Amino acid sequence: MLADTHVHFDGWDSEEEIRAVVDRARAAGVRRMIAVGGSPRGNAVACDCAGRFGDAVFAAVGYDRYRAGENEPDAELNRMLAGRRIVAVGEIGLDFHHQPETKAQQQTLFLAMLEVARQHERPVIVHCRESEDAVLEALREHVRLRKGAADRVGVLHCFTGTADFARRVLDIGLFISFSGILTFRNADALRAVAKTVPEDRLLAETDSPYLAPVPLRGTKNEPANVGLVVQA
C-alpha cells in the first residue's frame, strides 16, 4: 500500500478532475492521501475531498506563510478542526526565500497555528525554506507546551535541507517527508540525506500538483506518481 502525505487538491479546477486524479491514484496502488490546505479555498477543498472519498482521503487545514497578514485563526478554522477526518494542521510554516519582507508576520502566524494545533491536539505539516533556525525554535517551544504522544508532533514536508538539519528535526520528534525533488538528477546530496533518516520516521509525498518526479518533470504532478518517490 502506498500513501501520499501531501496533496494540494485545490490545484485542480473541478470536482470531475479531482475524482479522476483520485481514481488514477487508487489504480496505481495509492490507498491513502492527505489533502492539504493552507488558505481559505485550499482548506475548503481539502475538507470536501475528505468528505467525498471515504477512507482514501483525509485532510489538513491551516493558514500558510503566504497568508501572513491576511488570515489568522478564526471560528471557521476551529469548526473544520472539530471534524473527525481532519488529521493535521497544515500546511503552515516559514519561507524567508520567497517572502523575506513578511518575516515578522509569518512568524506571528506560524506561532498562532502551532497554538491551534495544541488546542485541537493535531500534528502539524510544516513548510521550511531558508528559515531553519526560526522553524526549529518555534517547534521546540511547541513540543515543550503540547500534550499527547511524542510521535505525533508532525512532519517537515518536502525536505530539501542538510543532514545536520534533518538530525535536528528528528531530535524534536518530527517525521521527514521527501517529494519528487528526491528523483532529480542534481539531488545526490539530498538522496544522501534521505539515507540517514530512519525508516520509521520517513514519509513520501508528491506535493501535487507541483514537483513532478523524474521521468515526468514538466507535467502536472498527481498522487499516482508517489511510487516514484518511494522507489528513489
PDB file of C-alpha atoms in Angstrom:
ATOM      1  CA  MET A   1       0.000   0.000   0.000  1.00  0.00           C
ATOM      2  CA  LEU A   2       1.237   3.480  -0.896  1.00  0.00           C
ATOM      3  CA  ALA A   3       0.298   6.762   0.751  1.00  0.00           C
ATOM      4  CA  ASP A   4       0.769  10.322  -0.451  1.00  0.00           C
ATOM      5  CA  THR A   5       1.107  12.520   2.605  1.00  0.00           C
ATOM      6  CA  HIS A   6       0.805  15.888   0.824  1.00  0.00           C
ATOM      7  CA  VAL A   7      -1.631  16.765  -1.981  1.00  0.00           C
ATOM      8  CA  HIS A   8      -2.998  20.204  -2.888  1.00  0.00           C
ATOM      9  CA  PHE A   9      -6.298  19.231  -4.490  1.00  0.00           C
ATOM     10  CA  ASP A  10      -7.126  22.911  -4.998  1.00  0.00           C
ATOM     11  CA  GLY A  11      -4.626  22.691  -7.865  1.00  0.00           C
ATOM     12  CA  TRP A  12      -7.453  21.242  -9.984  1.00  0.00           C
ATOM     13  CA  ASP A  13     -10.412  23.258 -11.189  1.00  0.00           C
ATOM     14  CA  SER A  14     -13.367  20.912 -10.874  1.00  0.00           C
ATOM     15  CA  GLU A  15     -14.798  18.024  -8.879  1.00  0.00           C
ATOM     16  CA  GLU A  16     -14.606  15.859 -12.005  1.00  0.00           C
ATOM     17  CA  GLU A  17     -10.867  16.479 -12.398  1.00  0.00           C
ATOM     18  CA  ILE A  18     -10.236  15.726  -8.736  1.00  0.00           C
ATOM     19  CA  ARG A  19     -12.230  12.487  -8.937  1.00  0.00           C
ATOM     20  CA  ALA A  20     -10.164  11.406 -11.953  1.00  0.00           C
ATOM     21  CA  VAL A  21      -6.948  12.162 -10.030  1.00  0.00           C
ATOM     22  CA  VAL A  22      -8.128  10.077  -7.067  1.00  0.00           C
ATOM     23  CA  ASP A  23      -9.178   7.233  -9.358  1.00  0.00           C
ATOM     24  CA  ARG A  24      -5.749   7.185 -11.051  1.00  0.00           C
ATOM     25  CA  ALA A  25      -4.081   7.182  -7.634  1.00  0.00           C
ATOM     26  CA  ARG A  26      -6.143   4.209  -6.485  1.00  0.00           C
ATOM     27  CA  ALA A  27      -5.320   2.355  -9.715  1.00  0.00           C
ATOM     28  CA  ALA A  28      -1.609   2.972  -9.002  1.00  0.00           C
ATOM     29  CA  GLY A  29      -1.900   1.441  -5.533  1.00  0.00           C
ATOM     30  CA  VAL A  30      -2.143   4.706  -3.587  1.00  0.00           C
ATOM     31  CA  ARG A  31      -4.698   3.932  -0.901  1.00  0.00           C
ATOM     32  CA  ARG A  32      -4.299   6.965   1.379  1.00  0.00           C
ATOM     33  CA  MET A  33      -3.882  10.655   0.582  1.00  0.00           C
ATOM     34  CA  ILE A  34      -3.778  13.727   2.769  1.00  0.00           C
ATOM     35  CA  ALA A  35      -5.463  16.714   1.169  1.00  0.00           C
ATOM     36  CA  VAL A  36      -3.557  19.728   2.456  1.00  0.00           C
ATOM     37  CA  GLY A  37      -4.981  23.222   2.897  1.00  0.00           C
ATOM     38  CA  GLY A  38      -3.207  26.457   3.725  1.00  0.00           C
ATOM     39  CA  SER A  39      -5.701  29.056   2.523  1.00  0.00           C
ATOM     40  CA  PRO A  40      -9.473  29.521   2.815  1.00  0.00           C
ATOM     41  CA  ARG A  41     -10.058  27.873  -0.573  1.00  0.00           C
ATOM     42  CA  GLY A  42      -7.425  25.186  -0.001  1.00  0.00           C
ATOM     43  CA  ASN A  43      -8.964  24.314   3.359  1.00  0.00           C
ATOM     44  CA  ALA A  44     -12.460  24.104   1.882  1.00  0.00           C
ATOM     45  CA  VAL A  45     -11.320  21.842  -0.970  1.00  0.00           C
ATOM     46  CA  ALA A  46      -9.366  19.619   1.421  1.00  0.00           C
ATOM     47  CA  CYS A  47     -12.391  19.176   3.676  1.00  0.00           C
ATOM     48  CA  ASP A  48     -14.642  18.496   0.690  1.00  0.00           C
ATOM     49  CA  CYS A  49     -12.276  15.799  -0.616  1.00  0.00           C
ATOM     50  CA  ALA A  50     -12.079  14.164   2.814  1.00  0.00           C
ATOM     51  CA  GLY A  51     -15.857  14.019   2.874  1.00  0.00           C
ATOM     52  CA  ARG A  52     -16.263  12.663  -0.666  1.00  0.00           C
ATOM     53  CA  PHE A  53     -13.650   9.928  -0.954  1.00  0.00           C
ATOM     54  CA  GLY A  54     -14.198   7.681   2.041  1.00  0.00           C
ATOM     55  CA  ASP A  55     -11.055   6.309   3.660  1.00  0.00           C
ATOM     56  CA  ALA A  56      -8.906   7.269   0.663  1.00  0.00           C
ATOM     57  CA  VAL A  57      -8.557  10.957   1.581  1.00  0.00           C
ATOM     58  CA  PHE A  58      -8.060  12.737   4.884  1.00  0.00           C
ATOM     59  CA  ALA A  59      -7.499  16.459   5.327  1.00  0.00           C
ATOM     60  CA  ALA A  60      -5.233  19.033   6.923  1.00  0.00           C
ATOM     61  CA  VAL A  61      -6.277  22.657   7.339  1.00  0.00           C
ATOM     62  CA  GLY A  62      -4.498  25.825   8.404  1.00  0.00           C
ATOM     63  CA  TYR A  63      -3.123  29.138   7.162  1.00  0.00           C
ATOM     64  CA  ASP A  64       0.241  29.023   5.434  1.00  0.00           C
ATOM     65  CA  ARG A  65       3.058  31.569   5.422  1.00  0.00           C
ATOM     66  CA  TYR A  66       1.801  33.432   2.335  1.00  0.00           C
ATOM     67  CA  ARG A  67      -1.402  34.243   4.224  1.00  0.00           C
ATOM     68  CA  ALA A  68       0.577  36.239   6.818  1.00  0.00           C
ATOM     69  CA  GLY A  69      -1.247  39.478   7.488  1.00  0.00           C
ATOM     70  CA  GLU A  70      -4.338  38.228   5.665  1.00  0.00           C
ATOM     71  CA  ASN A  71      -5.605  35.325   7.784  1.00  0.00           C
ATOM     72  CA  GLU A  72      -5.409  34.307  11.406  1.00  0.00           C
ATOM     73  CA  PRO A  73      -7.077  31.565  13.459  1.00  0.00           C
ATOM     74  CA  ASP A  74     -10.830  32.026  13.272  1.00  0.00           C
ATOM     75  CA  ALA A  75     -14.101  30.302  14.048  1.00  0.00           C
ATOM     76  CA  GLU A  76     -14.242  28.651  10.624  1.00  0.00           C
ATOM     77  CA  LEU A  77     -10.823  27.036  11.053  1.00  0.00           C
ATOM     78  CA  ASN A  78     -11.761  25.791  14.516  1.00  0.00           C
ATOM     79  CA  ARG A  79     -15.023  24.426  13.155  1.00  0.00           C
ATOM     80  CA  MET A  80     -13.144  22.460  10.486  1.00  0.00           C
ATOM     81  CA  LEU A  81     -10.726  21.039  13.040  1.00  0.00           C
ATOM     82  CA  ALA A  82     -13.618  19.624  15.021  1.00  0.00           C
ATOM     83  CA  GLY A  83     -14.161  17.166  12.177  1.00  0.00           C
ATOM     84  CA  ARG A  84     -13.001  13.585  12.599  1.00  0.00           C
ATOM     85  CA  ARG A  85     -11.376  13.402   9.169  1.00  0.00           C
ATOM     86  CA  ILE A  86      -9.197  16.482   9.705  1.00  0.00           C
ATOM     87  CA  VAL A  87      -5.994  14.809  10.801  1.00  0.00           C
ATOM     88  CA  ALA A  88      -3.475  17.686  10.919  1.00  0.00           C
ATOM     89  CA  VAL A  89      -2.923  21.437  10.951  1.00  0.00           C
ATOM     90  CA  GLY A  90      -1.229  22.446   7.735  1.00  0.00           C
ATOM     91  CA  GLU A  91       0.311  23.476   5.630  1.00  0.00           C
ATOM     92  CA  ILE A  92       1.956  26.013   7.947  1.00  0.00           C
ATOM     93  CA  GLY A  93       5.476  27.321   8.340  1.00  0.00           C
ATOM     94  CA  LEU A  94       8.038  29.893   7.270  1.00  0.00           C
ATOM     95  CA  ASP A  95       9.600  30.853   3.938  1.00  0.00           C
ATOM     96  CA  PHE A  96      12.247  33.554   4.075  1.00  0.00           C
ATOM     97  CA  HIS A  97      13.288  32.880   0.460  1.00  0.00           C
ATOM     98  CA  HIS A  98      10.122  33.864  -1.390  1.00  0.00           C
ATOM     99  CA  GLN A  99       8.644  36.246   1.200  1.00  0.00           C
ATOM    100  CA  PRO A 100      11.543  37.802   3.158  1.00  0.00           C
ATOM    101  CA  GLU A 101       9.660  41.071   3.557  1.00  0.00           C
ATOM    102  CA  THR A 102       6.987  39.376   5.729  1.00  0.00           C
ATOM    103  CA  LYS A 103       9.272  37.538   8.177  1.00  0.00           C
ATOM    104  CA  ALA A 104       7.703  39.037  11.291  1.00  0.00           C
ATOM    105  CA  GLN A 105       4.125  38.456  10.111  1.00  0.00           C
ATOM    106  CA  GLN A 106       4.968  34.907   9.062  1.00  0.00           C
ATOM    107  CA  GLN A 107       6.373  34.115  12.483  1.00  0.00           C
ATOM    108  CA  THR A 108       3.307  35.553  14.217  1.00  0.00           C
ATOM    109  CA  LEU A 109       1.022  33.416  12.058  1.00  0.00           C
ATOM    110  CA  PHE A 110       3.169  30.294  12.490  1.00  0.00           C
ATOM    111  CA  LEU A 111       3.086  30.584  16.285  1.00  0.00           C
ATOM    112  CA  ALA A 112      -0.679  31.074  16.169  1.00  0.00           C
ATOM    113  CA  MET A 113      -1.094  27.954  14.013  1.00  0.00           C
ATOM    114  CA  LEU A 114       1.046  25.922  16.405  1.00  0.00           C
ATOM    115  CA  GLU A 115      -1.204  27.054  19.245  1.00  0.00           C
ATOM    116  CA  VAL A 116      -4.244  25.916  17.248  1.00  0.00           C
ATOM    117  CA  ALA A 117      -2.596  22.514  16.766  1.00  0.00           C
ATOM    118  CA  ARG A 118      -2.088  22.232  20.522  1.00  0.00           C
ATOM    119  CA  GLN A 119      -5.669  23.212  21.252  1.00  0.00           C
ATOM    120  CA  HIS A 120      -7.009  20.571  18.877  1.00  0.00           C
ATOM    121  CA  GLU A 121      -4.273  18.008  19.595  1.00  0.00           C
ATOM    122  CA  ARG A 122      -3.342  17.609  15.945  1.00  0.00           C
ATOM    123  CA  PRO A 123       0.038  17.003  14.308  1.00  0.00           C
ATOM    124  CA  VAL A 124       1.439  19.793  12.132  1.00  0.00           C
ATOM    125  CA  ILE A 125       2.587  19.808   8.493  1.00  0.00           C
ATOM    126  CA  VAL A 126       5.445  22.295   8.285  1.00  0.00           C
ATOM    127  CA  HIS A 127       6.996  24.168   5.375  1.00  0.00           C
ATOM    128  CA  CYS A 128      10.517  25.499   5.859  1.00  0.00           C
ATOM    129  CA  ARG A 129      12.697  27.363   3.372  1.00  0.00           C
ATOM    130  CA  GLU A 130      15.733  29.420   4.381  1.00  0.00           C
ATOM    131  CA  SER A 131      14.173  29.679   7.851  1.00  0.00           C
ATOM    132  CA  GLU A 132      15.621  26.646   9.623  1.00  0.00           C
ATOM    133  CA  ASP A 133      16.610  28.281  12.921  1.00  0.00           C
ATOM    134  CA  ALA A 134      13.304  30.118  13.305  1.00  0.00           C
ATOM    135  CA  VAL A 135      11.277  27.000  12.486  1.00  0.00           C
ATOM    136  CA  LEU A 136      13.228  24.851  14.939  1.00  0.00           C
ATOM    137  CA  GLU A 137      12.959  27.444  17.713  1.00  0.00           C
ATOM    138  CA  ALA A 138       9.192  27.625  17.294  1.00  0.00           C
ATOM    139  CA  LEU A 139       8.810  23.845  17.107  1.00  0.00           C
ATOM    140  CA  ARG A 140      10.923  23.228  20.211  1.00  0.00           C
ATOM    141  CA  GLU A 141       8.651  25.549  22.182  1.00  0.00           C
ATOM    142  CA  HIS A 142       5.606  23.855  20.626  1.00  0.00           C
ATOM    143  CA  VAL A 143       6.872  20.443  21.746  1.00  0.00           C
ATOM    144  CA  ARG A 144       7.520  21.785  25.256  1.00  0.00           C
ATOM    145  CA  LEU A 145       3.955  23.100  25.546  1.00  0.00           C
ATOM    146  CA  ARG A 146       1.988  20.404  23.758  1.00  0.00           C
ATOM    147  CA  LYS A 147       0.317  17.347  25.237  1.00  0.00           C
ATOM    148  CA  GLY A 148      -0.033  13.990  23.551  1.00  0.00           C
ATOM    149  CA  ALA A 149       2.150  11.279  22.088  1.00  0.00           C
ATOM    150  CA  ALA A 150       5.758  12.167  21.308  1.00  0.00           C
ATOM    151  CA  ASP A 151       5.493  10.542  17.871  1.00  0.00           C
ATOM    152  CA  ARG A 152       2.542  12.726  16.830  1.00  0.00           C
ATOM    153  CA  VAL A 153       4.264  16.119  16.643  1.00  0.00           C
ATOM    154  CA  GLY A 154       4.089  16.283  12.856  1.00  0.00           C
ATOM    155  CA  VAL A 155       6.182  16.326   9.698  1.00  0.00           C
ATOM    156  CA  LEU A 156       8.687  18.599   7.992  1.00  0.00           C
ATOM    157  CA  HIS A 157       7.335  18.302   4.456  1.00  0.00           C
ATOM    158  CA  CYS A 158       9.165  18.463   1.110  1.00  0.00           C
ATOM    159  CA  PHE A 159      12.520  18.241   2.870  1.00  0.00           C
ATOM    160  CA  THR A 160      15.464  19.777   0.998  1.00  0.00           C
ATOM    161  CA  GLY A 161      17.842  20.540   3.855  1.00  0.00           C
ATOM    162  CA  THR A 162      21.167  19.236   5.117  1.00  0.00           C
ATOM    163  CA  ALA A 163      21.910  16.134   7.160  1.00  0.00           C
ATOM    164  CA  ASP A 164      22.501  18.358  10.203  1.00  0.00           C
ATOM    165  CA  PHE A 165      19.095  19.999   9.806  1.00  0.00           C
ATOM    166  CA  ALA A 166      17.481  16.565   9.361  1.00  0.00           C
ATOM    167  CA  ARG A 167      19.075  15.379  12.605  1.00  0.00           C
ATOM    168  CA  ARG A 168      17.765  18.405  14.478  1.00  0.00           C
ATOM    169  CA  VAL A 169      14.274  17.899  13.024  1.00  0.00           C
ATOM    170  CA  LEU A 170      14.306  14.259  14.100  1.00  0.00           C
ATOM    171  CA  ASP A 171      15.611  15.179  17.558  1.00  0.00           C
ATOM    172  CA  ILE A 172      12.474  17.187  18.318  1.00  0.00           C
ATOM    173  CA  GLY A 173      10.216  14.333  17.233  1.00  0.00           C
ATOM    174  CA  LEU A 174       9.095  15.167  13.705  1.00  0.00           C
ATOM    175  CA  PHE A 175       8.853  12.906  10.691  1.00  0.00           C
ATOM    176  CA  ILE A 176      10.641  13.912   7.500  1.00  0.00           C
ATOM    177  CA  SER A 177       8.905  13.725   4.123  1.00  0.00           C
ATOM    178  CA  PHE A 178      10.567  13.738   0.712  1.00  0.00           C
ATOM    179  CA  SER A 179       8.962  14.798  -2.562  1.00  0.00           C
ATOM    180  CA  GLY A 180       9.762  14.342  -6.252  1.00  0.00           C
ATOM    181  CA  ILE A 181      12.827  16.540  -5.753  1.00  0.00           C
ATOM    182  CA  LEU A 182      14.483  13.367  -4.469  1.00  0.00           C
ATOM    183  CA  THR A 183      14.400  11.966  -8.019  1.00  0.00           C
ATOM    184  CA  PHE A 184      16.027  14.969  -9.709  1.00  0.00           C
ATOM    185  CA  ARG A 185      19.364  14.438 -11.413  1.00  0.00           C
ATOM    186  CA  ASN A 186      21.095  17.092  -9.324  1.00  0.00           C
ATOM    187  CA  ALA A 187      19.761  15.763  -5.988  1.00  0.00           C
ATOM    188  CA  ASP A 188      22.653  13.474  -4.989  1.00  0.00           C
ATOM    189  CA  ALA A 189      23.184  15.429  -1.762  1.00  0.00           C
ATOM    190  CA  LEU A 190      19.506  15.145  -0.859  1.00  0.00           C
ATOM    191  CA  ARG A 191      19.484  11.407  -1.556  1.00  0.00           C
ATOM    192  CA  ALA A 192      22.458  11.093   0.788  1.00  0.00           C
ATOM    193  CA  VAL A 193      20.459  12.875   3.486  1.00  0.00           C
ATOM    194  CA  ALA A 194      17.478  10.578   2.904  1.00  0.00           C
ATOM    195  CA  LYS A 195      19.703   7.588   3.644  1.00  0.00           C
ATOM    196  CA  THR A 196      20.308   8.949   7.147  1.00  0.00           C
ATOM    197  CA  VAL A 197      16.609   9.139   8.065  1.00  0.00           C
ATOM    198  CA  PRO A 198      15.343   6.068   9.961  1.00  0.00           C
ATOM    199  CA  GLU A 199      12.699   4.169   8.010  1.00  0.00           C
ATOM    200  CA  ASP A 200      10.129   4.592  10.765  1.00  0.00           C
ATOM    201  CA  ARG A 201      10.471   8.385  10.528  1.00  0.00           C
ATOM    202  CA  LEU A 202      10.451   8.611   6.735  1.00  0.00           C
ATOM    203  CA  LEU A 203       7.446   9.684   4.653  1.00  0.00           C
ATOM    204  CA  ALA A 204       6.813  10.248   0.945  1.00  0.00           C
ATOM    205  CA  GLU A 205       4.716  12.839  -0.830  1.00  0.00           C
ATOM    206  CA  THR A 206       4.088  14.360  -4.234  1.00  0.00           C
ATOM    207  CA  ASP A 207       3.215  17.936  -3.188  1.00  0.00           C
ATOM    208  CA  SER A 208       0.854  17.704  -6.170  1.00  0.00           C
ATOM    209  CA  PRO A 209       0.270  19.430  -8.482  1.00  0.00           C
ATOM    210  CA  TYR A 210       3.885  20.580  -8.133  1.00  0.00           C
ATOM    211  CA  LEU A 211       7.317  18.881  -8.342  1.00  0.00           C
ATOM    212  CA  ALA A 212       6.579  16.020 -10.727  1.00  0.00           C
ATOM    213  CA  PRO A 213       9.285  13.362 -10.314  1.00  0.00           C
ATOM    214  CA  VAL A 214      11.660  12.058 -12.967  1.00  0.00           C
ATOM    215  CA  PRO A 215      10.755  10.953 -15.666  1.00  0.00           C
ATOM    216  CA  LEU A 216       7.629  13.153 -15.538  1.00  0.00           C
ATOM    217  CA  ARG A 217       9.235  16.542 -14.911  1.00  0.00           C
ATOM    218  CA  GLY A 218       7.399  19.346 -16.650  1.00  0.00           C
ATOM    219  CA  THR A 219       3.999  17.694 -16.247  1.00  0.00           C
ATOM    220  CA  LYS A 220       1.294  18.345 -13.691  1.00  0.00           C
ATOM    221  CA  ASN A 221       2.068  16.115 -10.729  1.00  0.00           C
ATOM    222  CA  GLU A 222      -0.523  13.919  -9.021  1.00  0.00           C
ATOM    223  CA  PRO A 223      -0.707  11.312  -6.237  1.00  0.00           C
ATOM    224  CA  ALA A 224      -0.423   8.373  -8.658  1.00  0.00           C
ATOM    225  CA  ASN A 225       3.250   9.334  -9.004  1.00  0.00           C
ATOM    226  CA  VAL A 226       4.195   8.928  -5.340  1.00  0.00           C
ATOM    227  CA  GLY A 227       5.556   5.442  -6.051  1.00  0.00           C
ATOM    228  CA  LEU A 228       8.421   7.052  -7.985  1.00  0.00           C
ATOM    229  CA  VAL A 229       9.410   8.964  -4.866  1.00  0.00           C
ATOM    230  CA  VAL A 230       9.223   5.802  -2.772  1.00  0.00           C
ATOM    231  CA  GLN A 231      11.429   3.971  -5.277  1.00  0.00           C
ATOM    232  CA  ALA A 232      14.022   6.753  -5.178  1.00  0.00           C
TER     233      ALA A 232
END
